[in-house]
Coordinates of C-alpha atoms in Angstrom, one line a residue:
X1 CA 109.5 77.0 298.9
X2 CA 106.0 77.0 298.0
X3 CA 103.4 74.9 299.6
X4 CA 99.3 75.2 300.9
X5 CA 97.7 74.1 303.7
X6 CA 94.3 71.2 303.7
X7 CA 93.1 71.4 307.6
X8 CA 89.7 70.2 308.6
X9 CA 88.4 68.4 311.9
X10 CA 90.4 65.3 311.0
X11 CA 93.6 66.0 309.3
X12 CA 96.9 68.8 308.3
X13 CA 98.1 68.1 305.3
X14 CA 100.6 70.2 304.0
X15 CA 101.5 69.8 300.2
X16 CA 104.7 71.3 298.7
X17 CA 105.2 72.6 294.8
X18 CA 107.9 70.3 294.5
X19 CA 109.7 67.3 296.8
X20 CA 111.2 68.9 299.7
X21 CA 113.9 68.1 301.8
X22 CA 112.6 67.2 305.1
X23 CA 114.1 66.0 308.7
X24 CA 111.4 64.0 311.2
X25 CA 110.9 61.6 313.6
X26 CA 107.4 60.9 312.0
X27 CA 105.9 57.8 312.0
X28 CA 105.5 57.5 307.9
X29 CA 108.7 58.0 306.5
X30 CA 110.4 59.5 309.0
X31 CA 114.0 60.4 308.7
X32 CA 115.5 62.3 306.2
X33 CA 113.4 62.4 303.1
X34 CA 112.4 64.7 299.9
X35 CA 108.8 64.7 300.6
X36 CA 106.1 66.3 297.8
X37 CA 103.4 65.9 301.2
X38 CA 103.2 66.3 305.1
X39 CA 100.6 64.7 307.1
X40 CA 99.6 65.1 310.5
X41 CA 96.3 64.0 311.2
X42 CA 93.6 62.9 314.7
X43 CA 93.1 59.7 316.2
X44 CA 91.7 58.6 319.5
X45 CA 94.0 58.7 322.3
X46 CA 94.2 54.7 322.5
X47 CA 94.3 54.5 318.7
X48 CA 95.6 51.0 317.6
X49 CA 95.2 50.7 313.8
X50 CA 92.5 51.4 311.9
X51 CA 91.4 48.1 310.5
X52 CA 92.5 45.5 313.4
X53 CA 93.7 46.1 316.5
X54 CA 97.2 45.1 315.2
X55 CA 97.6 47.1 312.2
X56 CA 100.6 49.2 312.7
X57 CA 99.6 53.0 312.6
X58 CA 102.5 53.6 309.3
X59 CA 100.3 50.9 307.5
X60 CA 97.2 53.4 308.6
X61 CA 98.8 56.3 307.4
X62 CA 99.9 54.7 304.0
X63 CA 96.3 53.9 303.6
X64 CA 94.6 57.5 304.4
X65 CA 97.6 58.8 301.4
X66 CA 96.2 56.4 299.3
X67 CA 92.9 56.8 299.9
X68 CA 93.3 61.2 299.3
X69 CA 95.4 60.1 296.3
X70 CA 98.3 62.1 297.2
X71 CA 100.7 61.4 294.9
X72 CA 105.1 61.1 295.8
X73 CA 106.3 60.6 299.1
X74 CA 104.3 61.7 302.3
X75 CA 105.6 62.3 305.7
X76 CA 103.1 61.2 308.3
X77 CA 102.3 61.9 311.9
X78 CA 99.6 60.6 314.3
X79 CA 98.2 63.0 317.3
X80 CA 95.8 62.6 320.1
X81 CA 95.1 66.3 319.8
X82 CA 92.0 67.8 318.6
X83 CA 92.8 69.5 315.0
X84 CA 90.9 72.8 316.4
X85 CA 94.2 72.9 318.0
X86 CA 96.2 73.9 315.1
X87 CA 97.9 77.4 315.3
X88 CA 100.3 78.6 312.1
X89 CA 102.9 81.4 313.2
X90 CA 105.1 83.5 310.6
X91 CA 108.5 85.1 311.5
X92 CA 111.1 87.0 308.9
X93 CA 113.4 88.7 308.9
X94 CA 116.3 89.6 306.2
X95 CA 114.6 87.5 303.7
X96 CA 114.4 84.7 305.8
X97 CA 110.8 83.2 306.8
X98 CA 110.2 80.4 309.4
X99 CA 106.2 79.1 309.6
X100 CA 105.7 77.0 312.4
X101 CA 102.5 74.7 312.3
X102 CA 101.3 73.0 315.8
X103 CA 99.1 70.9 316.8
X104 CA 99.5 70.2 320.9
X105 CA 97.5 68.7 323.9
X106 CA 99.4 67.4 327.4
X107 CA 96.4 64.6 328.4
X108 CA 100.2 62.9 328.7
X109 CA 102.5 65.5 329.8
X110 CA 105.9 64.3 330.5
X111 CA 109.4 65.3 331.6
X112 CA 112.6 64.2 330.4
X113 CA 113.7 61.3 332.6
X114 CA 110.6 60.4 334.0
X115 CA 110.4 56.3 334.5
X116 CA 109.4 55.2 331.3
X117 CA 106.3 53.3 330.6
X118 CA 107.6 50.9 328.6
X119 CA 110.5 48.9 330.4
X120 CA 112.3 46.7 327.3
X121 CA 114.5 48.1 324.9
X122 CA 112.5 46.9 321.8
X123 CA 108.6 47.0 323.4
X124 CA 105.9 47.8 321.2
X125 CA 104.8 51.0 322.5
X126 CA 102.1 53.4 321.4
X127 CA 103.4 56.2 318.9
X128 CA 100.8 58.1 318.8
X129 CA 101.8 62.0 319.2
X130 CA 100.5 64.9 321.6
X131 CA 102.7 68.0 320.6
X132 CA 103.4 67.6 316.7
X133 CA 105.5 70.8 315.5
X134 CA 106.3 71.4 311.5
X135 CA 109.0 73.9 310.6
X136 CA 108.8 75.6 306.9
X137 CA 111.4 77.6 305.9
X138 CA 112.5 79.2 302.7
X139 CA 116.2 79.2 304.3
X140 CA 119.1 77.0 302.9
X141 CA 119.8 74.5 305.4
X142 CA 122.7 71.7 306.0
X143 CA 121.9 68.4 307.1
X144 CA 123.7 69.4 310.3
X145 CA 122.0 72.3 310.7
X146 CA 118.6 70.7 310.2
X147 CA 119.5 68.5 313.1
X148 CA 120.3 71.7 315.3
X149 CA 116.8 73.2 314.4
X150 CA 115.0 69.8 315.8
X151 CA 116.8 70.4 318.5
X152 CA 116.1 74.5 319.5
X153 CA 112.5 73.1 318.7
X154 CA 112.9 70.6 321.8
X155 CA 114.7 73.4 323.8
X156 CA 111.6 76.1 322.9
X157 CA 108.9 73.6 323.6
X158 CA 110.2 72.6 327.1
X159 CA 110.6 76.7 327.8
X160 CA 106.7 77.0 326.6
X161 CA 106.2 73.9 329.3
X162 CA 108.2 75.9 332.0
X163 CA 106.2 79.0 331.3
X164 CA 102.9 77.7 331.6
X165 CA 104.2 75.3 334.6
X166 CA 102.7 72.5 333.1
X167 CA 103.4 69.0 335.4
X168 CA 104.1 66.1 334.2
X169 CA 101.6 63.3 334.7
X170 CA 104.2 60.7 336.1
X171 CA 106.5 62.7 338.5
X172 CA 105.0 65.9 339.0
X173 CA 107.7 68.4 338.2
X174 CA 107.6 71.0 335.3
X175 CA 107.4 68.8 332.3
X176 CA 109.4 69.3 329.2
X177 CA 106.6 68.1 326.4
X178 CA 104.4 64.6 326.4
X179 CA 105.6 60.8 325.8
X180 CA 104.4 60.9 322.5
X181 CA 105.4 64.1 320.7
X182 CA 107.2 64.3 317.1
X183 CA 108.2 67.0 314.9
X184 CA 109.5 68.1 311.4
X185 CA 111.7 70.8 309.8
X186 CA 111.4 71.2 306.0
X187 CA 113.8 73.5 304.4
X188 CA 113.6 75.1 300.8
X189 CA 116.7 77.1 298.7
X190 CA 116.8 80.1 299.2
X191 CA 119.5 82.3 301.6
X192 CA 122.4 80.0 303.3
X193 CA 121.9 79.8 307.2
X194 CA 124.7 77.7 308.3
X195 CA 123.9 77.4 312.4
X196 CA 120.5 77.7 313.9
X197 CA 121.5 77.5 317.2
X198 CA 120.4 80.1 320.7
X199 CA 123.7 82.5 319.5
X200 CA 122.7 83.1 316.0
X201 CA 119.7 85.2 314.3
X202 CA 117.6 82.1 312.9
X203 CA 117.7 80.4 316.4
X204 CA 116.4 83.4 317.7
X205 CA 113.5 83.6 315.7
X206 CA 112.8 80.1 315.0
X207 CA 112.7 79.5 318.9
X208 CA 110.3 82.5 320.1
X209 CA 107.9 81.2 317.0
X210 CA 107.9 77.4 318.5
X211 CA 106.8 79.0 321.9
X212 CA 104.3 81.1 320.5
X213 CA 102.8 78.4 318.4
X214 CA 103.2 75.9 321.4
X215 CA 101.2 77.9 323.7
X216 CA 98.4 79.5 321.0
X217 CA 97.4 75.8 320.5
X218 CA 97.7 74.8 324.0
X219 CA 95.3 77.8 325.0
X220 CA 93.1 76.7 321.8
X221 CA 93.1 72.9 324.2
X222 CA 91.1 74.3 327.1

């Protein structure tokens, strides 16, 4: 996998050689998609579409690809964040590289099970993230085992929140990220890793990366 980095005051964009398989729960085609771009870029914390107050923000993102003429399919993310918070971290090991790529800010710091702010199933709510995490990684990866990276990146992001005993805004206790956060794993083809789970090498190293990028860009917050 080959890719570079565009970051300035308003925007990541991360742009691969070729379409790359990536797993998100971003905004712009989130899911699973073979992606030639990544986006991740600033809006005000009570962003509500660029144009109108009802424009949805994947019809604002769609726009801002157009707009940079980024040609094939881009996977897009909204954050609240300041971009002078973005931190890149590199771990290897055995021919296997992981890059993690943060952007992070806890104005709405939340833990898991906290009463929800929105109270019906199919609300409207605000999408806009806090704590947006993009995994790159040469390594071969399953769809299963893309899966079990999103979630080591939960489990490594509410460790960095334990560590630096962050509260969450609603309840109090130690949170375990924001309402708002999102995050991405792109994989290329090169060595097979089969698990990425907290028994196995790539776990390992992909989890002390998320918690090193996690706090770098929290410190880069204050």
């Amino acid at each position: 996998m080959k890719y570079n980095i565009e970051h300035n005051h308003q925007f990541l964009h991360v742009e691969f050689d070729t379409p790359t398989k990536i797993l998100s729960s971003a905004i712009l085609n989130g899911g699973f998609q073979n992606a030639k771009h990544f986006l991740n870029t600033k809006v005000d914390a009570n962003f509500n579409g660029e144009r109108t107050e009802f424009e949805k923000p994947q019809v604002s993102l769609a726009r801002m690809v157009e707009t940079n003429s980024w040609e094939g399919v881009c996977v897009g993310m909204m954050t609240a964040a300041i971009m002078k918070t973005f931190r890149k971290v590199h771990i290897e090991e055995q021919g296997v590289w992981i890059d993690v790529l943060v952007t992070a800010g806890v104005s709405n710091a939340r833990r898991a099970g906290d009463p929800a702010d929105y109270k019906f199933m199919n609300e409207e709510c605000e999408k806009v993230g806090t704590i947006n995490i993009l995994i790159l990684t040469n390594a071969s990866l399953s769809d299963a085992a893309m899966v079990e990276c999103l979630m080591m990146v939960a489990e490594a992001k509410a460790a960095c929140m334990q560590d630096l005993n962050i509260k969450s805004r609603v309840s109090n206790n130690i949170a375990t990220g924001t309402g708002t956060d999102s995050a991405a794993i792109a994989c290329g083809d090169g060595p097979e890793v089969v698990y990425c789970g907290k028994h196995v090498l790539f776990g390992e190293l992909l989890a002390k990366a998320v918690i090193e990028g996690v706090t770098q860009s929290l410190q880069a917050d204050k």
